Amino acid sequence: MAILLFRLKHVPDDEAAALRALLDEHGVDYYETPESRWGISVPALWLREERQTQTANELIRTYQEERQRSARAAYEQAKAEGSAETLLRRARRHPFQFLAYLAVVLFILYFSTRPFLHLGK
C-alpha cells in the first residue's frame, strides 16, 4: 500500500528537485503524483514500500533542518548587511500595490467594525 511521504503543494521547484535527488541517492523507492489542472489531486511524493518509511522520513527531516539553517543564515546575513526585505522597502518598490492592499485592509476593517461602533445609537 502506498504511503504519503511529502506533499508538494506550495513547495519551490528547487526543494522538490533536491528531495527527489536525495531519495534517489539513498535508493528509496517512491513515485510522484502531479497536481491536476483543477487542483483536485494531491501533488506529493509517495512511498511504494512501507519498510522504507522511517528511512525516508529521517532523510526528509534532516534535509529540511539543513535547509532551514541555511535560509536562516542567509536572512541573518542580509539583515546584517541591511539588504533584507522589509515592509518599507517593499512599499517603496511597489507603491501602488502597497496602497491597493492597504485600501482593501482598511475597507474590510471598516465594514467589520462598523456594526459595533454604531451599536449604542
mmCIF file with all atom_site columns, C-alpha atoms in Angstrom:
data_model
loop_
_atom_site.group_PDB
_atom_site.id
_atom_site.type_symbol
_atom_site.label_atom_id
_atom_site.label_alt_id
_atom_site.label_comp_id
_atom_site.label_asym_id
_atom_site.label_entity_id
_atom_site.label_seq_id
_atom_site.pdbx_PDB_ins_code
_atom_site.Cartn_x
_atom_site.Cartn_y
_atom_site.Cartn_z
_atom_site.occupancy
_atom_site.B_iso_or_equiv
_atom_site.pdbx_formal_charge
_atom_site.auth_seq_id
_atom_site.auth_comp_id
_atom_site.auth_asym_id
_atom_site.auth_atom_id
_atom_site.pdbx_PDB_model_num
ATOM 1   C CA . MET A 1 1   ? 0.000   0.000  0.000   1.00 0.00 ? 1   MET A CA 1
ATOM 2   C CA . ALA A 1 2   ? 1.305   3.453  -0.899  1.00 0.00 ? 2   ALA A CA 1
ATOM 3   C CA . ILE A 1 3   ? 2.246   5.807  1.920   1.00 0.00 ? 3   ILE A CA 1
ATOM 4   C CA . LEU A 1 4   ? 2.125   9.592  1.617   1.00 0.00 ? 4   LEU A CA 1
ATOM 5   C CA . LEU A 1 5   ? 5.654   10.795 2.192   1.00 0.00 ? 5   LEU A CA 1
ATOM 6   C CA . PHE A 1 6   ? 5.702   14.506 1.342   1.00 0.00 ? 6   PHE A CA 1
ATOM 7   C CA . ARG A 1 7   ? 3.114   16.920 -0.048  1.00 0.00 ? 7   ARG A CA 1
ATOM 8   C CA . LEU A 1 8   ? 4.484   19.094 -2.853  1.00 0.00 ? 8   LEU A CA 1
ATOM 9   C CA . LYS A 1 9   ? 1.801   21.802 -2.824  1.00 0.00 ? 9   LYS A CA 1
ATOM 10  C CA . HIS A 1 10  ? 3.432   25.247 -2.461  1.00 0.00 ? 10  HIS A CA 1
ATOM 11  C CA . VAL A 1 11  ? 6.921   23.677 -2.439  1.00 0.00 ? 11  VAL A CA 1
ATOM 12  C CA . PRO A 1 12  ? 9.549   25.518 -4.517  1.00 0.00 ? 12  PRO A CA 1
ATOM 13  C CA . ASP A 1 13  ? 10.858  23.623 -7.538  1.00 0.00 ? 13  ASP A CA 1
ATOM 14  C CA . ASP A 1 14  ? 14.429  23.581 -6.229  1.00 0.00 ? 14  ASP A CA 1
ATOM 15  C CA . GLU A 1 15  ? 13.327  21.988 -2.956  1.00 0.00 ? 15  GLU A CA 1
ATOM 16  C CA . ALA A 1 16  ? 11.249  19.343 -4.744  1.00 0.00 ? 16  ALA A CA 1
ATOM 17  C CA . ALA A 1 17  ? 14.160  18.542 -7.069  1.00 0.00 ? 17  ALA A CA 1
ATOM 18  C CA . ALA A 1 18  ? 16.550  18.277 -4.124  1.00 0.00 ? 18  ALA A CA 1
ATOM 19  C CA . LEU A 1 19  ? 14.180  15.905 -2.318  1.00 0.00 ? 19  LEU A CA 1
ATOM 20  C CA . ARG A 1 20  ? 13.844  13.706 -5.412  1.00 0.00 ? 20  ARG A CA 1
ATOM 21  C CA . ALA A 1 21  ? 17.631  13.594 -5.795  1.00 0.00 ? 21  ALA A CA 1
ATOM 22  C CA . LEU A 1 22  ? 18.077  12.774 -2.101  1.00 0.00 ? 22  LEU A CA 1
ATOM 23  C CA . LEU A 1 23  ? 15.583  9.908  -2.236  1.00 0.00 ? 23  LEU A CA 1
ATOM 24  C CA . ASP A 1 24  ? 17.143  8.578  -5.458  1.00 0.00 ? 24  ASP A CA 1
ATOM 25  C CA . GLU A 1 25  ? 20.631  8.795  -3.951  1.00 0.00 ? 25  GLU A CA 1
ATOM 26  C CA . HIS A 1 26  ? 19.601  6.673  -0.963  1.00 0.00 ? 26  HIS A CA 1
ATOM 27  C CA . GLY A 1 27  ? 17.664  4.136  -3.021  1.00 0.00 ? 27  GLY A CA 1
ATOM 28  C CA . VAL A 1 28  ? 14.212  4.976  -1.674  1.00 0.00 ? 28  VAL A CA 1
ATOM 29  C CA . ASP A 1 29  ? 11.507  3.561  -3.941  1.00 0.00 ? 29  ASP A CA 1
ATOM 30  C CA . TYR A 1 30  ? 8.960   6.346  -4.420  1.00 0.00 ? 30  TYR A CA 1
ATOM 31  C CA . TYR A 1 31  ? 6.704   7.828  -7.054  1.00 0.00 ? 31  TYR A CA 1
ATOM 32  C CA . GLU A 1 32  ? 5.211   11.254 -7.604  1.00 0.00 ? 32  GLU A CA 1
ATOM 33  C CA . THR A 1 33  ? 1.674   12.388 -8.302  1.00 0.00 ? 33  THR A CA 1
ATOM 34  C CA . PRO A 1 34  ? 1.276   15.743 -10.051 1.00 0.00 ? 34  PRO A CA 1
ATOM 35  C CA . GLU A 1 35  ? -1.351  18.334 -9.269  1.00 0.00 ? 35  GLU A CA 1
ATOM 36  C CA . SER A 1 36  ? -4.323  18.188 -11.581 1.00 0.00 ? 36  SER A CA 1
ATOM 37  C CA . ARG A 1 37  ? -5.487  21.132 -13.621 1.00 0.00 ? 37  ARG A CA 1
ATOM 38  C CA . TRP A 1 38  ? -8.319  21.846 -11.185 1.00 0.00 ? 38  TRP A CA 1
ATOM 39  C CA . GLY A 1 39  ? -6.299  21.148 -8.036  1.00 0.00 ? 39  GLY A CA 1
ATOM 40  C CA . ILE A 1 40  ? -8.262  18.040 -7.090  1.00 0.00 ? 40  ILE A CA 1
ATOM 41  C CA . SER A 1 41  ? -5.395  15.562 -6.797  1.00 0.00 ? 41  SER A CA 1
ATOM 42  C CA . VAL A 1 42  ? -2.597  15.874 -4.254  1.00 0.00 ? 42  VAL A CA 1
ATOM 43  C CA . PRO A 1 43  ? 0.836   16.726 -5.657  1.00 0.00 ? 43  PRO A CA 1
ATOM 44  C CA . ALA A 1 44  ? 3.040   14.547 -3.494  1.00 0.00 ? 44  ALA A CA 1
ATOM 45  C CA . LEU A 1 45  ? 5.811   12.006 -3.147  1.00 0.00 ? 45  LEU A CA 1
ATOM 46  C CA . TRP A 1 46  ? 4.565   8.540  -2.176  1.00 0.00 ? 46  TRP A CA 1
ATOM 47  C CA . LEU A 1 47  ? 6.457   5.512  -0.878  1.00 0.00 ? 47  LEU A CA 1
ATOM 48  C CA . ARG A 1 48  ? 5.890   2.183  -2.565  1.00 0.00 ? 48  ARG A CA 1
ATOM 49  C CA . GLU A 1 49  ? 7.152   0.111  0.366   1.00 0.00 ? 49  GLU A CA 1
ATOM 50  C CA . GLU A 1 50  ? 6.187   0.614  3.987   1.00 0.00 ? 50  GLU A CA 1
ATOM 51  C CA . ARG A 1 51  ? 9.518   -0.672 5.270   1.00 0.00 ? 51  ARG A CA 1
ATOM 52  C CA . GLN A 1 52  ? 11.295  2.441  3.912   1.00 0.00 ? 52  GLN A CA 1
ATOM 53  C CA . THR A 1 53  ? 9.078   4.876  5.817   1.00 0.00 ? 53  THR A CA 1
ATOM 54  C CA . GLN A 1 54  ? 11.439  5.522  8.704   1.00 0.00 ? 54  GLN A CA 1
ATOM 55  C CA . THR A 1 55  ? 14.474  5.983  6.435   1.00 0.00 ? 55  THR A CA 1
ATOM 56  C CA . ALA A 1 56  ? 12.642  8.332  4.077   1.00 0.00 ? 56  ALA A CA 1
ATOM 57  C CA . ASN A 1 57  ? 11.172  10.404 6.902   1.00 0.00 ? 57  ASN A CA 1
ATOM 58  C CA . GLU A 1 58  ? 14.594  10.738 8.522   1.00 0.00 ? 58  GLU A CA 1
ATOM 59  C CA . LEU A 1 59  ? 16.167  11.840 5.221   1.00 0.00 ? 59  LEU A CA 1
ATOM 60  C CA . ILE A 1 60  ? 13.478  14.462 4.661   1.00 0.00 ? 60  ILE A CA 1
ATOM 61  C CA . ARG A 1 61  ? 13.643  15.708 8.253   1.00 0.00 ? 61  ARG A CA 1
ATOM 62  C CA . THR A 1 62  ? 17.420  16.102 8.049   1.00 0.00 ? 62  THR A CA 1
ATOM 63  C CA . TYR A 1 63  ? 17.182  17.862 4.678   1.00 0.00 ? 63  TYR A CA 1
ATOM 64  C CA . GLN A 1 64  ? 14.544  20.309 5.930   1.00 0.00 ? 64  GLN A CA 1
ATOM 65  C CA . GLU A 1 65  ? 16.542  21.128 9.057   1.00 0.00 ? 65  GLU A CA 1
ATOM 66  C CA . GLU A 1 66  ? 19.594  21.893 6.925   1.00 0.00 ? 66  GLU A CA 1
ATOM 67  C CA . ARG A 1 67  ? 17.521  23.977 4.507   1.00 0.00 ? 67  ARG A CA 1
ATOM 68  C CA . GLN A 1 68  ? 16.041  25.911 7.425   1.00 0.00 ? 68  GLN A CA 1
ATOM 69  C CA . ARG A 1 69  ? 19.500  26.575 8.885   1.00 0.00 ? 69  ARG A CA 1
ATOM 70  C CA . SER A 1 70  ? 20.869  27.837 5.570   1.00 0.00 ? 70  SER A CA 1
ATOM 71  C CA . ALA A 1 71  ? 17.801  30.037 4.934   1.00 0.00 ? 71  ALA A CA 1
ATOM 72  C CA . ARG A 1 72  ? 18.040  31.478 8.444   1.00 0.00 ? 72  ARG A CA 1
ATOM 73  C CA . ALA A 1 73  ? 21.777  32.165 7.971   1.00 0.00 ? 73  ALA A CA 1
ATOM 74  C CA . ALA A 1 74  ? 21.141  33.873 4.616   1.00 0.00 ? 74  ALA A CA 1
ATOM 75  C CA . TYR A 1 75  ? 18.411  36.019 6.188   1.00 0.00 ? 75  TYR A CA 1
ATOM 76  C CA . GLU A 1 76  ? 20.616  36.972 9.145   1.00 0.00 ? 76  GLU A CA 1
ATOM 77  C CA . GLN A 1 77  ? 23.444  37.888 6.764   1.00 0.00 ? 77  GLN A CA 1
ATOM 78  C CA . ALA A 1 78  ? 21.123  40.022 4.617   1.00 0.00 ? 78  ALA A CA 1
ATOM 79  C CA . LYS A 1 79  ? 19.766  41.642 7.773   1.00 0.00 ? 79  LYS A CA 1
ATOM 80  C CA . ALA A 1 80  ? 23.291  42.433 8.983   1.00 0.00 ? 80  ALA A CA 1
ATOM 81  C CA . GLU A 1 81  ? 24.189  43.899 5.576   1.00 0.00 ? 81  GLU A CA 1
ATOM 82  C CA . GLY A 1 82  ? 20.970  45.932 5.538   1.00 0.00 ? 82  GLY A CA 1
ATOM 83  C CA . SER A 1 83  ? 19.652  44.282 2.380   1.00 0.00 ? 83  SER A CA 1
ATOM 84  C CA . ALA A 1 84  ? 16.876  42.198 3.964   1.00 0.00 ? 84  ALA A CA 1
ATOM 85  C CA . GLU A 1 85  ? 13.353  42.686 2.614   1.00 0.00 ? 85  GLU A CA 1
ATOM 86  C CA . THR A 1 86  ? 11.276  44.924 4.887   1.00 0.00 ? 86  THR A CA 1
ATOM 87  C CA . LEU A 1 87  ? 7.755   46.293 4.630   1.00 0.00 ? 87  LEU A CA 1
ATOM 88  C CA . LEU A 1 88  ? 9.063   49.806 3.983   1.00 0.00 ? 88  LEU A CA 1
ATOM 89  C CA . ARG A 1 89  ? 11.381  48.639 1.186   1.00 0.00 ? 89  ARG A CA 1
ATOM 90  C CA . ARG A 1 90  ? 8.581   46.660 -0.428  1.00 0.00 ? 90  ARG A CA 1
ATOM 91  C CA . ALA A 1 91  ? 6.245   49.672 -0.185  1.00 0.00 ? 91  ALA A CA 1
ATOM 92  C CA . ARG A 1 92  ? 8.852   51.879 -1.844  1.00 0.00 ? 92  ARG A CA 1
ATOM 93  C CA . ARG A 1 93  ? 9.456   49.376 -4.630  1.00 0.00 ? 93  ARG A CA 1
ATOM 94  C CA . HIS A 1 94  ? 5.740   48.771 -5.341  1.00 0.00 ? 94  HIS A CA 1
ATOM 95  C CA . PRO A 1 95  ? 3.870   51.840 -4.036  1.00 0.00 ? 95  PRO A CA 1
ATOM 96  C CA . PHE A 1 96  ? 0.617   51.302 -5.970  1.00 0.00 ? 96  PHE A CA 1
ATOM 97  C CA . GLN A 1 97  ? 0.355   47.674 -4.933  1.00 0.00 ? 97  GLN A CA 1
ATOM 98  C CA . PHE A 1 98  ? 1.030   48.650 -1.335  1.00 0.00 ? 98  PHE A CA 1
ATOM 99  C CA . LEU A 1 99  ? -1.649  51.356 -1.392  1.00 0.00 ? 99  LEU A CA 1
ATOM 100 C CA . ALA A 1 100 ? -4.158  48.987 -3.002  1.00 0.00 ? 100 ALA A CA 1
ATOM 101 C CA . TYR A 1 101 ? -3.570  46.348 -0.296  1.00 0.00 ? 101 TYR A CA 1
ATOM 102 C CA . LEU A 1 102 ? -3.803  48.989 2.408   1.00 0.00 ? 102 LEU A CA 1
ATOM 103 C CA . ALA A 1 103 ? -7.110  50.248 0.970   1.00 0.00 ? 103 ALA A CA 1
ATOM 104 C CA . VAL A 1 104 ? -8.534  46.708 0.924   1.00 0.00 ? 104 VAL A CA 1
ATOM 105 C CA . VAL A 1 105 ? -7.456  46.100 4.521   1.00 0.00 ? 105 VAL A CA 1
ATOM 106 C CA . LEU A 1 106 ? -8.974  49.385 5.697   1.00 0.00 ? 106 LEU A CA 1
ATOM 107 C CA . PHE A 1 107 ? -12.186 48.662 3.757   1.00 0.00 ? 107 PHE A CA 1
ATOM 108 C CA . ILE A 1 108 ? -12.551 45.258 5.407   1.00 0.00 ? 108 ILE A CA 1
ATOM 109 C CA . LEU A 1 109 ? -11.661 46.648 8.820   1.00 0.00 ? 109 LEU A CA 1
ATOM 110 C CA . TYR A 1 110 ? -14.225 49.442 8.491   1.00 0.00 ? 110 TYR A CA 1
ATOM 111 C CA . PHE A 1 111 ? -17.080 47.161 7.493   1.00 0.00 ? 111 PHE A CA 1
ATOM 112 C CA . SER A 1 112 ? -16.110 44.588 10.115  1.00 0.00 ? 112 SER A CA 1
ATOM 113 C CA . THR A 1 113 ? -16.198 47.080 12.978  1.00 0.00 ? 113 THR A CA 1
ATOM 114 C CA . ARG A 1 114 ? -18.961 49.411 11.738  1.00 0.00 ? 114 ARG A CA 1
ATOM 115 C CA . PRO A 1 115 ? -21.868 47.469 13.318  1.00 0.00 ? 115 PRO A CA 1
ATOM 116 C CA . PHE A 1 116 ? -20.162 47.557 16.708  1.00 0.00 ? 116 PHE A CA 1
ATOM 117 C CA . LEU A 1 117 ? -19.334 51.257 16.506  1.00 0.00 ? 117 LEU A CA 1
ATOM 118 C CA . HIS A 1 118 ? -22.983 52.113 15.857  1.00 0.00 ? 118 HIS A CA 1
ATOM 119 C CA . LEU A 1 119 ? -24.371 49.638 18.384  1.00 0.00 ? 119 LEU A CA 1
ATOM 120 C CA . GLY A 1 120 ? -25.385 52.193 21.000  1.00 0.00 ? 120 GLY A CA 1
ATOM 121 C CA . LYS A 1 121 ? -27.153 54.543 18.602  1.00 0.00 ? 121 LYS A CA 1
#
